[in-house]
Phi, psi and omega in degrees: 000138175239133181244148171261136176237130176233141180221140180209158169062056178249352182264183174210175178289348180259000180152189182080168180194124181294327178293326178292318177299321176296320178301312179297318181296316179298315180299319180292319181293324176297318178298330179279359175101005179271157176253148172267132181255121181072191180275141166303153187236135174247115188241113178278140182246185187314113184285354183262000180297123187290337183258017177293164176274274179245271186272002180051050181245131175252163177236154173211158176198163178251144175229156180166219175250119187275155173209168180086203185292137174275138181242130174283116184240355181177190182200145173222121181050042177084354180264126183287144177250126180243151168239179180241148183291336182222159175246154180251137175278351179269177175099191185295149176288151180271137179272097185295325179296324178294319180295317178300319180298316179298312183297315182293325175299316182291322176295317179299323183279318193249340182283146180269063184291344178287343178282133183296338181265359180262116184227079189294160174198148174225154181226137172237118188226138172277325180256138182272131176297154178297153182299336182296339175296314176299315182302318179291320184287337179269346184241340190228184169259123189250142180282134176296322180299321178298319180293317179297319177299317179297315181297323177295319179295327179279356183058040180276152170271134179204159177211131175247150180247140181058241181278359169073011184295341177298341178296331181295308180295321180299319179291318180298320181296326177288322187282347181297123171243114188296129164265316169236152180205159170226183177229154172224131174259120184245129176259148185239136184281158168292144188301325182293348180259356179302136178086350177267166180296133179285135179261099180226125182285116185299317183296328179289328177292318178296316179298316178299316182299321182279344183265317184260093190295335185278000174269166179208158177057040177275327187211137177262103185286332179290325185248007176051058186224131174289127185255354184276349182254134177286166180265345185275163179279042184273175182288350184284133172273303174205160177224132181247131183251145180185188186270330190228134179303315182298321178293325179291322176296319177295319180296320179303319182293340181275342183276123176269123186206179170299159176294146179231159186291321182177189182208164178213141179263130178243138165277133188223166172260012181293144177070027184247347187063024179298339182279349187275138177230129180287130184224154159277152187300321181294342182271348188294137178237154175300151174074012173246167177245137190224161160237126183228137178259137179194190181242139177296121182262326179227132184293155183298145174217156185254135178248175180305135183100351177087009180282140183246129186235140167223166182247133182246141178229151167229195184288351184255328184184195176217160183206147174286144176235132190235130168259105184284161185309320180298346178281358171052238188292345175301332179297331178292327174296312183298324180296339182273355178291150180227155178306130181102343176296139179255126182207164169256137178243128177251135176170173179269150186257123176271150177279318182219110357287153180284098186207158174269120175278105194290131173258321173196164175230155171235113179279121182261328177204133178259133177288145178281131181248126180244144180241130179288130179245348182197133173291155180292155176272145173286129182295332182274312189263347179061033175238158179291137181277163183255137178293139177262009181119160184306121176079003184256358178086197186232155179220140178282130182289342182269306187252351178084002178300152183237154172218159183278169179302322186291346184272358172287167180263128182237157169231146180280130179272131179287127180281143176286336181269156174236164175292144180134190184271145170225138185229161175292158179291161180307327182293343181246005186280136173284154183304321186276340186295129182283120177293151177304326179304321181283339179288322190247334190286147175233124183262000000 
C-alpha cells in the first residue's frame, strides 16, 4: 500500500514553517520503518487569498514500501535521507493510526495554532484527488465544504484544526501533477538559533549564483540583497531554487553559513506561473491572477507611497495596473509606457483597490513618439508660422496663410524600452511567478 499525505497552514507571520513540520514528520516516519516515495513536494497555492499566513505553501509526500532507484532527498544530523523512485503495493500493511499519531504530534509541537490565522489540516489518502482540485486552489477561492465532500468520497482520513481551512491546501498539494516543475533545497537551523540573525556569507551566495546556472533568484543584484534567506524568525536557514536536484545539492555546498541541522529537497510548482489565467479585462475577478493583453489607455502616474499606476484597455473594458513600491526599479520601466503601447500584463488582482498587482509585463508593440522641433515656414513670407492651438494648425502672422499640424517638422524620439519581457526584481517576486530566466534559458 502507498499513501498520500498532505499538510497545510501550520505557520504564522511570526514564525513556524510547514516544510519544517514536513521535514520532522518524514524523519520520524522513516525511523518507524516507512519509505518515502519520490520527492517531497512543496505546493504554492493562490497567492491572492486574503487570509493566507505567509507564502501560502502546502506540502505533500508519499509513504509506503519503496522499490527502484534510491534518491538522496535530505539529511538530518549528518545522516542521509533517501526516498525511492517507485512504491510497491505489496508488502506489509501500513498502520494509519500510527501515521496519524506522528502527524498530530508534530502539529501539536510545531504548528502555530495560537495564531488566529493559522488553521492547520492534514489529509491521508489512498486515492489521489484529480488535478483539477489543484488547478482550482492555485487559481480560485475554494469552498471548504467542497473539499470535505471530496475527501469523504475518496474515503480519506483527515483532520482540521480550528476553522479547518488547512484541509484545502493539504488536498491541493496531493492533487498536484506537475506540467512544469522546479525544485527547492531547504536547510533548517538548530532550534537554539531560531529568531537570531542568520549567518550567511553574501559573497558565497553570489559566487554560487554565477556558477550554478540552473538555479534562480539567489541574489538581487539591483538591490544588493541575498534572496535565499527568509526574513521571518522561522526554522529555515536558506532555500535554493533551481531546475535539477543534483545542481541544488552542489549549490548548497558552495554557500558558507552557520551550521545547520539538516536539509530536504522538495519538488515544487514555484516559478511556473501555474497561478496565471488568461483573461479578457471584463472577465477579471478579485483574488485571481491573470495575464491580459491590451493597449495603454492612460499614461503612468505616481501616487502617495511611490506606487505607479497606468490604465490598460482591451475590446471589453479597462483596468488599472499597479507597480507597488516594493517592486523598486521596476517602477522606472512602467513609467516609460505611453498611450498606445500594446502589452501583456501578468499579476494578481486586488479587490480594493480593484487593480492588477503587476508581476511582469511583455511589451508586444511600442507606439512611435514624435516631438515637434520646428513650426512650418510660410511659403510667402519665409517666417515661422504661429500655432492656433492644439489641433487647429498654424497661421502666418504677416499674411494670414495657414498650414496643417502635419506640416510642422518632427523628429522621432528613441524609446528607452524595447519589445520583450520586463519583470519585478527578485526581492518582489512571488513564489509562483515564472522568472524571465526560466522562460528563455536552456540548460
